mmCIF file of C-alpha atoms in Angstrom:
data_model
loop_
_atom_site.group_PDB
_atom_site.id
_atom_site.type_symbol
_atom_site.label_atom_id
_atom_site.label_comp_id
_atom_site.label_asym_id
_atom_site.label_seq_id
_atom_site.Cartn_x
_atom_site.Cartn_y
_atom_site.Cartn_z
ATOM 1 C CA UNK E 1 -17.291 0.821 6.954
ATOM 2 C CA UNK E 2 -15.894 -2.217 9.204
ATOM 3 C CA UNK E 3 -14.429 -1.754 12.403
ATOM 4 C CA UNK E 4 -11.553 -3.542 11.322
ATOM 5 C CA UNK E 5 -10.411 -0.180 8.557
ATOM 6 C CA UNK E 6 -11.389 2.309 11.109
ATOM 7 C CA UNK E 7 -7.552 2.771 12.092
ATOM 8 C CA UNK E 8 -6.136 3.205 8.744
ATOM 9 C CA UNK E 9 -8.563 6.458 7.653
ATOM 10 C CA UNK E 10 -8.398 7.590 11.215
ATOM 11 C CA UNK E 11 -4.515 8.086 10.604
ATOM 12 C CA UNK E 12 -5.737 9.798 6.813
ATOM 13 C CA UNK E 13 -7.896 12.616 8.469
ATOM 14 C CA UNK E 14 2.466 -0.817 24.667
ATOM 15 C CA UNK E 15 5.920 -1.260 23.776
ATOM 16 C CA UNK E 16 7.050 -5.605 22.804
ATOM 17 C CA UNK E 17 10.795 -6.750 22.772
ATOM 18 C CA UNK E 18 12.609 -6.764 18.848
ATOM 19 C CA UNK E 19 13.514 -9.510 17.611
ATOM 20 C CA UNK E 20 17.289 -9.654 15.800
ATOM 21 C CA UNK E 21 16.303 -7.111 13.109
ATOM 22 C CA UNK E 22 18.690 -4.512 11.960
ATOM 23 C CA UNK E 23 18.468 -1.206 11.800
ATOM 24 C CA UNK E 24 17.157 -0.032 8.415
ATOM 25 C CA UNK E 25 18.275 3.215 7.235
ATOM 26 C CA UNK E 26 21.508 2.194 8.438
ATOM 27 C CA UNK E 27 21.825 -0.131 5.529
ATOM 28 C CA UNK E 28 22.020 2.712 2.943
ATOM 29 C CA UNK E 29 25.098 3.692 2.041
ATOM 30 C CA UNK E 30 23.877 6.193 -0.257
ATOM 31 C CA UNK E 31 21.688 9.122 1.008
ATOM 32 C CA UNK E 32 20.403 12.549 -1.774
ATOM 33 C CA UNK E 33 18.423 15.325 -1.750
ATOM 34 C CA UNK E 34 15.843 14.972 -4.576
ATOM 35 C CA UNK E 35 13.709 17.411 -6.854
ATOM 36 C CA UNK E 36 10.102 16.843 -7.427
ATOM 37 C CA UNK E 37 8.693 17.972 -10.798
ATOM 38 C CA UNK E 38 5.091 19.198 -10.979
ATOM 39 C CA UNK E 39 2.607 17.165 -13.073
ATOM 40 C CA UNK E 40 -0.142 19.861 -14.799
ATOM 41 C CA UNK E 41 -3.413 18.386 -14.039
ATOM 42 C CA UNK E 42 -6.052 20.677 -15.397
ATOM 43 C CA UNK E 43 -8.094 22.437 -12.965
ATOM 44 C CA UNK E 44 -10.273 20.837 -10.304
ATOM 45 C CA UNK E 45 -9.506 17.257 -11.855
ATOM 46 C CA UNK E 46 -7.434 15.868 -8.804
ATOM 47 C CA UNK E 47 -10.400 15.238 -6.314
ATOM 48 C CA UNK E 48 -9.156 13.248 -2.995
ATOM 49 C CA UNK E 49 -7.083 10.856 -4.145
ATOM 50 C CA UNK E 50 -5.054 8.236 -1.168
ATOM 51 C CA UNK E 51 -3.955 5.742 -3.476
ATOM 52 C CA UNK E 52 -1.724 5.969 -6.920
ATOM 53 C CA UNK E 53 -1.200 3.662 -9.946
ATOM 54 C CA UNK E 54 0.432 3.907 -13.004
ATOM 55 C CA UNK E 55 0.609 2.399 -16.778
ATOM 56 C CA UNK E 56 3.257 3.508 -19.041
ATOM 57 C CA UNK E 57 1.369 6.290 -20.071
ATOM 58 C CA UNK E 58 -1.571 6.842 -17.338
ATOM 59 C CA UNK E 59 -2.137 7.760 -13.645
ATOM 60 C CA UNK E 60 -4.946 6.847 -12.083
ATOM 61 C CA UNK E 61 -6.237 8.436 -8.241
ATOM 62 C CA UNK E 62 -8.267 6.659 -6.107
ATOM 63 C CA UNK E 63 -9.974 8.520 -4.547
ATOM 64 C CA UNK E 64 -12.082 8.922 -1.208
ATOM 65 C CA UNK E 65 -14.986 10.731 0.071
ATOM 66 C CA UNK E 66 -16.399 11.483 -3.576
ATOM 67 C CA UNK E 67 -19.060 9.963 -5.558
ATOM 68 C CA UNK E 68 -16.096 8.394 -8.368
ATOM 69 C CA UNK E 69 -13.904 6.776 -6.796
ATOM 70 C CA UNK E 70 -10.929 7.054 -9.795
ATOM 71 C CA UNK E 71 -9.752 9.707 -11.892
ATOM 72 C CA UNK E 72 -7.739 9.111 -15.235
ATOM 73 C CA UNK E 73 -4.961 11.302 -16.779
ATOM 74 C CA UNK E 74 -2.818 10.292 -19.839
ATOM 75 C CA UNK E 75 0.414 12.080 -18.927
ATOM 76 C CA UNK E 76 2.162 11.591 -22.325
ATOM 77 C CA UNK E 77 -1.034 13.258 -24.164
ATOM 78 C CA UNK E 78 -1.256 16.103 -21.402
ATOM 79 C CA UNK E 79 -5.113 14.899 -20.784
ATOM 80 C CA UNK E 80 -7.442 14.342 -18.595
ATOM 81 C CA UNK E 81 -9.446 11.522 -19.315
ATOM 82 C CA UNK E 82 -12.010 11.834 -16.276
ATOM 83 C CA UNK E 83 -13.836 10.368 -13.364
ATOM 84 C CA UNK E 84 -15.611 7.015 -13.732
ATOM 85 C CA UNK E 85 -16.815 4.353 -10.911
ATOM 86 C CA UNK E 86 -19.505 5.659 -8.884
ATOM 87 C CA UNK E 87 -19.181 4.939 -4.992
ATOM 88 C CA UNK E 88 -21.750 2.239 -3.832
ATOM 89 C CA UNK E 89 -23.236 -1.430 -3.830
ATOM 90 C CA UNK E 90 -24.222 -1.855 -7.213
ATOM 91 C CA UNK E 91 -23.120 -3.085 -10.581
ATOM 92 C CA UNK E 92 -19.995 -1.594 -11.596
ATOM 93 C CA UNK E 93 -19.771 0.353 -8.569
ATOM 94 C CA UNK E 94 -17.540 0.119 -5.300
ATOM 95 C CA UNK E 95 -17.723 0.405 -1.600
ATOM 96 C CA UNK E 96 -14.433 0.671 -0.846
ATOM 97 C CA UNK E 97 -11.056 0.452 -2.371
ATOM 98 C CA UNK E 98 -8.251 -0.877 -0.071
ATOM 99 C CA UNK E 99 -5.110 -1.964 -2.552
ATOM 100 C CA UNK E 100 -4.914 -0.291 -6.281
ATOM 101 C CA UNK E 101 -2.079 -2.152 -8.632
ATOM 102 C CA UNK E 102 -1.390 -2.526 -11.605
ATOM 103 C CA UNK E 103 0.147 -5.352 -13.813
ATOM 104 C CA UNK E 104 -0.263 -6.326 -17.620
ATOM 105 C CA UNK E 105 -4.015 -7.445 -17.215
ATOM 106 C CA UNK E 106 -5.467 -4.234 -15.941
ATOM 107 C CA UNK E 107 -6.122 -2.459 -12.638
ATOM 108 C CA UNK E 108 -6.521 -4.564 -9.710
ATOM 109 C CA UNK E 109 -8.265 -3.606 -6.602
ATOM 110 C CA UNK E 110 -9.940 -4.995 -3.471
ATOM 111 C CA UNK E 111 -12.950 -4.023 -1.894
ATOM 112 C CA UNK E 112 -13.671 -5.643 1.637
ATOM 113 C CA UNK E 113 -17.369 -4.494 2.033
ATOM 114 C CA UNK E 114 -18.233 -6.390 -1.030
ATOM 115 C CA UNK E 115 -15.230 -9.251 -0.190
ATOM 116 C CA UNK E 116 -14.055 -8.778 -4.021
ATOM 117 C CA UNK E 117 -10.284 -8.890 -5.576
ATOM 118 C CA UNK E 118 -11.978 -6.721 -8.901
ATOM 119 C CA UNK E 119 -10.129 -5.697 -12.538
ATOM 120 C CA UNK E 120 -10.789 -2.747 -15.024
ATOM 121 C CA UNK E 121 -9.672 -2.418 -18.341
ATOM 122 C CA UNK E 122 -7.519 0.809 -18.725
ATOM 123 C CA UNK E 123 -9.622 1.613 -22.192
ATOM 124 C CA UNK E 124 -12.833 0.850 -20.036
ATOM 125 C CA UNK E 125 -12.229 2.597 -17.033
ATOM 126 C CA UNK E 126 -16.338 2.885 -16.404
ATOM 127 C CA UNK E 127 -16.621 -0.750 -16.042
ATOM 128 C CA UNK E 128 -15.228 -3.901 -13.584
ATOM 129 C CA UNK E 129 -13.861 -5.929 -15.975
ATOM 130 C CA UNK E 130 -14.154 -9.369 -13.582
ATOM 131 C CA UNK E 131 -14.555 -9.962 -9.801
ATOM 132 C CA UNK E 132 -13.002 -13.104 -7.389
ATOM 133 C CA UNK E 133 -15.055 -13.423 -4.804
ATOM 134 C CA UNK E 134 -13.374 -14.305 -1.172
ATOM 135 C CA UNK E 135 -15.833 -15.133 1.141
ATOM 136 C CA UNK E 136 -15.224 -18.746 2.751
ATOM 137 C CA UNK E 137 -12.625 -17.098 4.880
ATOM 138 C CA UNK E 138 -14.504 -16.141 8.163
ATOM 139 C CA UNK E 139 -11.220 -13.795 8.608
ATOM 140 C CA UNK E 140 -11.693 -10.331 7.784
ATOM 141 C CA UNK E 141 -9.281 -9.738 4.859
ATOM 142 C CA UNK E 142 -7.944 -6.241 5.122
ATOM 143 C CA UNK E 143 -5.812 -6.103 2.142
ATOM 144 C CA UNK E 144 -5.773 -8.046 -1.391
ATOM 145 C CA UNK E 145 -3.234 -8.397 -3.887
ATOM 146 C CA UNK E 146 -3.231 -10.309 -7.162
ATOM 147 C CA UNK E 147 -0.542 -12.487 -7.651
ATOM 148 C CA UNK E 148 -1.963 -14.004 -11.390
ATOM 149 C CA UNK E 149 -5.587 -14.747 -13.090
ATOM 150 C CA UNK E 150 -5.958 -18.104 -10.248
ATOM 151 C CA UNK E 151 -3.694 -16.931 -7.000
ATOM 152 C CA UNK E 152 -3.864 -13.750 -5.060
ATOM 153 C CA UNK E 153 -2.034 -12.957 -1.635
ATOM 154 C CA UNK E 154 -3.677 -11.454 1.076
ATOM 155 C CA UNK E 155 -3.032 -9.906 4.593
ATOM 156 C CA UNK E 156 -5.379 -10.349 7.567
ATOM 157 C CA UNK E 157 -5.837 -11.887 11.218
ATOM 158 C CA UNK E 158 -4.727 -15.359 10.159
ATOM 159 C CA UNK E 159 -3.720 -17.845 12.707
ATOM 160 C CA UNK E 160 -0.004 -17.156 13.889
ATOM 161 C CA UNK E 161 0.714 -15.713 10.333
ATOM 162 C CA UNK E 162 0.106 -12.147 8.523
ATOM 163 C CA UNK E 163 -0.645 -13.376 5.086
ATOM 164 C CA UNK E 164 -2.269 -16.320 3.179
ATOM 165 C CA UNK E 165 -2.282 -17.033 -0.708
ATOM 166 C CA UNK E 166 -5.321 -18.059 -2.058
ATOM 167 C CA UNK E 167 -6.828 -19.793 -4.586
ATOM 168 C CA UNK E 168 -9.466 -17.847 -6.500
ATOM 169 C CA UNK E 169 -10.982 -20.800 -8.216
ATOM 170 C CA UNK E 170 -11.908 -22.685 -5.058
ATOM 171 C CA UNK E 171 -11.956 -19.594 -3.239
ATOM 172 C CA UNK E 172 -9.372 -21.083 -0.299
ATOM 173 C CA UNK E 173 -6.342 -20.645 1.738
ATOM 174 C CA UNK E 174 -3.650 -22.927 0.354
ATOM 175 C CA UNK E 175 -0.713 -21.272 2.667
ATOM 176 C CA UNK E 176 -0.050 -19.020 5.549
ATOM 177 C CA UNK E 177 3.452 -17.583 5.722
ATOM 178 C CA UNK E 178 5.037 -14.232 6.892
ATOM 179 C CA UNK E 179 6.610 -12.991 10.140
ATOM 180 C CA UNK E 180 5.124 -10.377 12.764
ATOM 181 C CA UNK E 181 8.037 -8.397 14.045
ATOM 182 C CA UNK E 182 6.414 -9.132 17.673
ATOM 183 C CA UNK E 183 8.376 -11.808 20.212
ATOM 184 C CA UNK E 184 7.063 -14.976 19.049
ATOM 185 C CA UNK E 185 6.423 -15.832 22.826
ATOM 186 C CA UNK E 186 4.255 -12.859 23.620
ATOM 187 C CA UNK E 187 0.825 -14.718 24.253
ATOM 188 C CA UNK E 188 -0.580 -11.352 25.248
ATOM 189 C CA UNK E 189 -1.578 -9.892 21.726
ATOM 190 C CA UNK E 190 -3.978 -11.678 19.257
ATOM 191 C CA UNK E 191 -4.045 -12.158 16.149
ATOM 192 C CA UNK E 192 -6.375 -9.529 15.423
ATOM 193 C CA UNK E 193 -4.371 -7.111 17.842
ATOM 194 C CA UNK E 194 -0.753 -7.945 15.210
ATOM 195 C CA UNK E 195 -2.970 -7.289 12.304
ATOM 196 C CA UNK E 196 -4.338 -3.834 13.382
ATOM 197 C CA UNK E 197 -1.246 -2.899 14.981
ATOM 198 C CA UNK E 198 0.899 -3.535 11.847
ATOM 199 C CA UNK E 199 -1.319 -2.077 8.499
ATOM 200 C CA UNK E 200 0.788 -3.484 6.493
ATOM 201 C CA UNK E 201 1.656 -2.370 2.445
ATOM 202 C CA UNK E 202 2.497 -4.676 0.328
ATOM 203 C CA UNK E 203 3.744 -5.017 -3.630
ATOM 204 C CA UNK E 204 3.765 -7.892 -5.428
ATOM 205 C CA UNK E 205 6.093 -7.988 -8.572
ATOM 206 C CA UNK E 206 5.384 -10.966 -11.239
ATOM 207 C CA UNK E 207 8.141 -10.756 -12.942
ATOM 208 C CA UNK E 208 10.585 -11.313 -9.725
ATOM 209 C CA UNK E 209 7.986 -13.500 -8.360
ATOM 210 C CA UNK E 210 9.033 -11.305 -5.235
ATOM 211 C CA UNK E 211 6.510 -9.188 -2.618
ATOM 212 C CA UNK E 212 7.807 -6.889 -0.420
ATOM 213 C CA UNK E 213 5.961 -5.913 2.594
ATOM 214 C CA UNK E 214 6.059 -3.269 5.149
ATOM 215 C CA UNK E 215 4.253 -1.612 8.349
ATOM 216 C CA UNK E 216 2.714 1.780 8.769
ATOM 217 C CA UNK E 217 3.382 1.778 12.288
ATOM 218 C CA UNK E 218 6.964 1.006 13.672
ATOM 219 C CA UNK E 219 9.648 0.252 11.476
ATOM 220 C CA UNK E 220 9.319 -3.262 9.724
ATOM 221 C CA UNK E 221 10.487 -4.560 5.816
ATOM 222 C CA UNK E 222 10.284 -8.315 4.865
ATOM 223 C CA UNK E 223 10.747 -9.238 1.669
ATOM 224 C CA UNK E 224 9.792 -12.923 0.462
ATOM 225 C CA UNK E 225 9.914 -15.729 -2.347
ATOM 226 C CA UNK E 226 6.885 -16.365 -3.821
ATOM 227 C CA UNK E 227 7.861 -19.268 -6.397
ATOM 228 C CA UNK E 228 6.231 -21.648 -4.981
ATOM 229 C CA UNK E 229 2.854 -20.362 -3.753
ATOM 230 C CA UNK E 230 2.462 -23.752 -0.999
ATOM 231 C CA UNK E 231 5.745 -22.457 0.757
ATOM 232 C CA UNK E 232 6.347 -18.202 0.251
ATOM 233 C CA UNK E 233 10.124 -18.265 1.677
ATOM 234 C CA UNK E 234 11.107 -14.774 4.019
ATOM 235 C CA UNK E 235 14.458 -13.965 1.770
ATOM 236 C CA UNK E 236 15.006 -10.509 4.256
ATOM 237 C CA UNK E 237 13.897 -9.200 7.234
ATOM 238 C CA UNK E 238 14.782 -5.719 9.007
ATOM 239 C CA UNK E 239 13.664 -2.805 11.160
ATOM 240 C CA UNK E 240 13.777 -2.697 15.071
ATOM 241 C CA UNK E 241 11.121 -0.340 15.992
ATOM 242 C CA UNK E 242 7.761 -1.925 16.784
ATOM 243 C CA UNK E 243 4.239 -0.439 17.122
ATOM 244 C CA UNK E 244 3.246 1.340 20.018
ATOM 245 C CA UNK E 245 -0.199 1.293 21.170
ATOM 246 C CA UNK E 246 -2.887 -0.388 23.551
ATOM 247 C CA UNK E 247 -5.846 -2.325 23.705
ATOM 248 C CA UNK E 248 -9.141 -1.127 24.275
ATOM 249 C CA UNK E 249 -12.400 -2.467 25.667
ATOM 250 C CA UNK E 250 -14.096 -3.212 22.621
ATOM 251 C CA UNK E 251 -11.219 -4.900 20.956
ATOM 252 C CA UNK E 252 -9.655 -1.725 19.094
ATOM 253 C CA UNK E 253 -6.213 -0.957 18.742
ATOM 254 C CA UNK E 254 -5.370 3.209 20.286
ATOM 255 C CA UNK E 255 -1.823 4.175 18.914
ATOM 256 C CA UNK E 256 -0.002 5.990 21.506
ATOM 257 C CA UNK E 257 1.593 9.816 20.985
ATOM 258 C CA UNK E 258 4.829 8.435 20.480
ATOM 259 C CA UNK E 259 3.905 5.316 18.270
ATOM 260 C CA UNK E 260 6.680 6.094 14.955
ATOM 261 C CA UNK E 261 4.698 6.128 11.707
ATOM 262 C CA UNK E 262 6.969 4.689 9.289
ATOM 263 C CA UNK E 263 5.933 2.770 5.707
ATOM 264 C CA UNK E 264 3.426 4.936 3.873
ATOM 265 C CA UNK E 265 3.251 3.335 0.736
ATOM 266 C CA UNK E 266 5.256 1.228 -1.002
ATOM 267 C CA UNK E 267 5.462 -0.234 -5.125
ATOM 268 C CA UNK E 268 8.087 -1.508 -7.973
ATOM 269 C CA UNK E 269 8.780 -2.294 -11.115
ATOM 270 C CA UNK E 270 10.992 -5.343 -12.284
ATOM 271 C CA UNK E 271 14.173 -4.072 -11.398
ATOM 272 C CA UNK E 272 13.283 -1.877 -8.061
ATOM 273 C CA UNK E 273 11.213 -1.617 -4.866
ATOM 274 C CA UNK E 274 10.365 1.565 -3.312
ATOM 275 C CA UNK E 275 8.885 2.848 -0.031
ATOM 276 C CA UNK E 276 7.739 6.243 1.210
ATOM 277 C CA UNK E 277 8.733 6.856 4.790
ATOM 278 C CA UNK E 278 7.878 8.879 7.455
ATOM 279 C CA UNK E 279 10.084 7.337 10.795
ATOM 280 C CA UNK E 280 8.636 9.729 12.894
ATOM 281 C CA UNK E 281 5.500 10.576 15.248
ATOM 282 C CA UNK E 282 2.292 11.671 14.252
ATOM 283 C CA UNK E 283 3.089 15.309 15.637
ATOM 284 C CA UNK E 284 6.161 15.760 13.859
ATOM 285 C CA UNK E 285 4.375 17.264 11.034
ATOM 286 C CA UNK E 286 4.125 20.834 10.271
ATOM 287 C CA UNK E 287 0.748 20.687 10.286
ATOM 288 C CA UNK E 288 -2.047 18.986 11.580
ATOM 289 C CA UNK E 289 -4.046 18.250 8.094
ATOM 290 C CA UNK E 290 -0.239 16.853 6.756
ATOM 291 C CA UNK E 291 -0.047 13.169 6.810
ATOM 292 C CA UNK E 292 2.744 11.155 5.127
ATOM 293 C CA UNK E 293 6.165 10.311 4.174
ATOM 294 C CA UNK E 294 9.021 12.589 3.069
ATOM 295 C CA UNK E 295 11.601 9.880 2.070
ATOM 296 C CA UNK E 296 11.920 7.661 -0.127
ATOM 297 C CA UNK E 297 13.973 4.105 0.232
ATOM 298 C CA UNK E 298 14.893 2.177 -2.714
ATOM 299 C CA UNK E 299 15.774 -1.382 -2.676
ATOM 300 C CA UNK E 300 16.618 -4.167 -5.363
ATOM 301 C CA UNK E 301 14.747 -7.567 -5.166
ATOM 302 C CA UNK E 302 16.924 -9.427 -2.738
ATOM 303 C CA UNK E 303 15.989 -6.584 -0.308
ATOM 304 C CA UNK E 304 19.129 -5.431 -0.910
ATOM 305 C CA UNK E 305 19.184 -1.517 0.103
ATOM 306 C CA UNK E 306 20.552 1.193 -3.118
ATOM 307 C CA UNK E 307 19.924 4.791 -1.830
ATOM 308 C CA UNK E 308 17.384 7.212 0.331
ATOM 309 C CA UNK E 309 15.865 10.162 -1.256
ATOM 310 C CA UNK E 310 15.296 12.990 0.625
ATOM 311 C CA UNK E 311 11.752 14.837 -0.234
ATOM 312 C CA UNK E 312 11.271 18.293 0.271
ATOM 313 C CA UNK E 313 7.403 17.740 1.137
ATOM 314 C CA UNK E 314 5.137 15.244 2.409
ATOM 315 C CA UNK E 315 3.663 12.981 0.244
ATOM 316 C CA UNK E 316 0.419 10.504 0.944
ATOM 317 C CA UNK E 317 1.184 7.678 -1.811
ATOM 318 C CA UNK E 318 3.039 6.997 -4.752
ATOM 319 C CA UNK E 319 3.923 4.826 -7.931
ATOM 320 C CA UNK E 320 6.535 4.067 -9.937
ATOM 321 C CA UNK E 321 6.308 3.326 -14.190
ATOM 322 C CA UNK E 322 6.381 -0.271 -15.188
ATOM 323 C CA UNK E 323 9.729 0.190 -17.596
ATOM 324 C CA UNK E 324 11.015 3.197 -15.829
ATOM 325 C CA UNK E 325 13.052 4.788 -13.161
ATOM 326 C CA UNK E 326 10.350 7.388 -12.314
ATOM 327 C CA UNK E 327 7.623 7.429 -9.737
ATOM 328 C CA UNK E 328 4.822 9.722 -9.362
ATOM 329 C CA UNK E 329 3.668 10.813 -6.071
ATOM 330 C CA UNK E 330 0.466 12.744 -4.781
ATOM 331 C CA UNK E 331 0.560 14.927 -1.747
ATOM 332 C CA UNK E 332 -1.797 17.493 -0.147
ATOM 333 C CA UNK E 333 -1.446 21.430 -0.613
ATOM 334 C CA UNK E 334 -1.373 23.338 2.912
ATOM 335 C CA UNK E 335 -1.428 26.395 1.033
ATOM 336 C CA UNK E 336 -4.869 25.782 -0.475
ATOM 337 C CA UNK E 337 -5.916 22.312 0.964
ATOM 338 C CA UNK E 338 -5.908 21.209 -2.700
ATOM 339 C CA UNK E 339 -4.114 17.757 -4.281
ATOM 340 C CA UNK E 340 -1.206 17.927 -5.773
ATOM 341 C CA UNK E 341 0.726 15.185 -8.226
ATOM 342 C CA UNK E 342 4.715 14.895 -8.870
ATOM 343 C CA UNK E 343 7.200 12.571 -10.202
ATOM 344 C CA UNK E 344 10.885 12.166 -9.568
ATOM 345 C CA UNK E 345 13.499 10.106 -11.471
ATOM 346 C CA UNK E 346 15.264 7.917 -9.171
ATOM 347 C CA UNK E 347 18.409 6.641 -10.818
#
């Protein structure tokens, strides 16, 4: 594994002005208490899953530190369909999985080892459907989203900027866009120092044309434009905590004990985005295996903010169904160090 993704599963197992952001969960004027119900995998199916998607009528875990890297369940059969792509460098086999989504054409994920933006039929989960390969970029890519069958979006240490959109035909960089919530006159950090120190999630909804992005560490939301792929437009912008760490020798980024972990995960449908969120340090939690977010924000399009849910545990990712108001989420079992998977109607 690269240097570059260390940070990110480390987190699994020095302070910059803000700019004129505003406050986010001030926003809300609408704040519950939700209920989790429990979804009945059978038995020993849910392995170690860190990433969630969803069809209309099947969840599928990524998972990590296991041989398969997904697992299959058809929640409106009640079955468990199984484990398919075996973990390596092969044919039909992946090193890594960063990003899991999913959109009309199948499941979408990147792997940076291998430098591919990869698809697999739902009804063939045991095969990779088609790859894109990235690799004229000499920029690590740390995260890869599809935006349609010849464009993808991706985040990384670009020049000045936290994304690019590229073209998958002619495998290059057609625009940069995005803003870092660091002072824009701060010549101290790098562009591979902003990367590292933001991890950010992103979504990307085709039917809005719209991505929303957001950092694990400190408190950051931008949503943007996509229409026109030469010129992404920022349509919102807020949060006004920033990342809290320092540089070491070697070039790594250390978060510091009171660096707030905020953005978890994030997805959406066509009508809503929502983010799991934590807002707190890393030894706020109850317990030192826990990581995640108890709280959920929900947002329309424009970035507009609808409500917060408050969660009554702590949950690692989640997903929400294409044509529906419910999102599944997976979170980790103190009681027996096990996996467990929910859902909750939002609205």
């Amino acid at each position: 594994m690269g240097k570059f993704f260390l940070p990110i599963f480390a987190l699994l197992l020095a302070s910059c002005k803000a700019g004129s952001n505003v406050d986010m969960l001030s926003e809300f004027s609408e704040n519950v208490s939700g209920q989790t119900k429990y979804v009945d995998f059978p038995k020993d199916s849910i392995l170690n899953p860190i990433m969630i998607a969803c069809t209309d009528s099947v969840l599928v875990l990524s998972n990590i530190f296991q041989k398969t890297v997904l697992s299959l369940y058809n929640f409106e059969k009640d079955m468990f369909l199984g484990h398919y792509l075996r973990k390596g460098t092969g044919i039909d086999e992946i090193n890594l999985m960063m990003t899991l989504k999913f959109q009309e054409s199948g499941l979408h994920f990147w792997d940076p080892n291998k430098r591919l933006l990869s698809t697999i039929d739902i009804k063939e989960p045991h095969i990779i459907k088609n790859s894109v390969c990235l690799k004229k970029s000499q920029i690590p890519l740390f995260k890869v989203y599809r935006i349609n069958e010849n464009y993808s979006m991706a985040s990384g240490a670009f020049p000045n900027y936290p994304f690019a959109i590229f073209d998958n035909r002619s495998d290059s960089i057609i625009s940069y866009f995005g803003v870092y919530p660091f002072n824009e006159k701060d010549n101290s950090l790098t562009d591979m120092d902003k990367a590292l120190a933001c991890q950010w999630y992103s979504h990307y909804d085709p039917s809005n044309k719209m991505m929303v992005t957001a950092t694990l560490s400190g408190t950051f939301i931008c949503f943007y434009d996509l229409n026109d792929l030469s010129a992404p437009k920022l349509v919102k912008k807020s949060g006004n905590i920033l990342p809290h760490f320092s540089k070491g020798k070697n070039g790594s980024v250390r978060f510091l004990p009171d660096n707030i972990y905020s953005f978890i995960d994030i997805t959406g449908n066509s009508e809503y985005c929502v983010a799991l969120f934590w807002g707190n340090t890393r030894d706020e939690y109850s317990h030192p295996n826990l990581f995640g977010g108890n709280l959920l924000l929900v947002y329309d399009w424009s970035g507009k903010p609808i409500k917060t849910i408050q969660l009554d545990n702590v949950y690692l990712a989640l997903s929400i169904l294409p044509n529906s108001n419910k999102v599944f989420l997976v979170r980790k079992n103190i009681a027996d160090m096990g996996f467990v998977v929910e859902s909750i109607v939002i609205m």
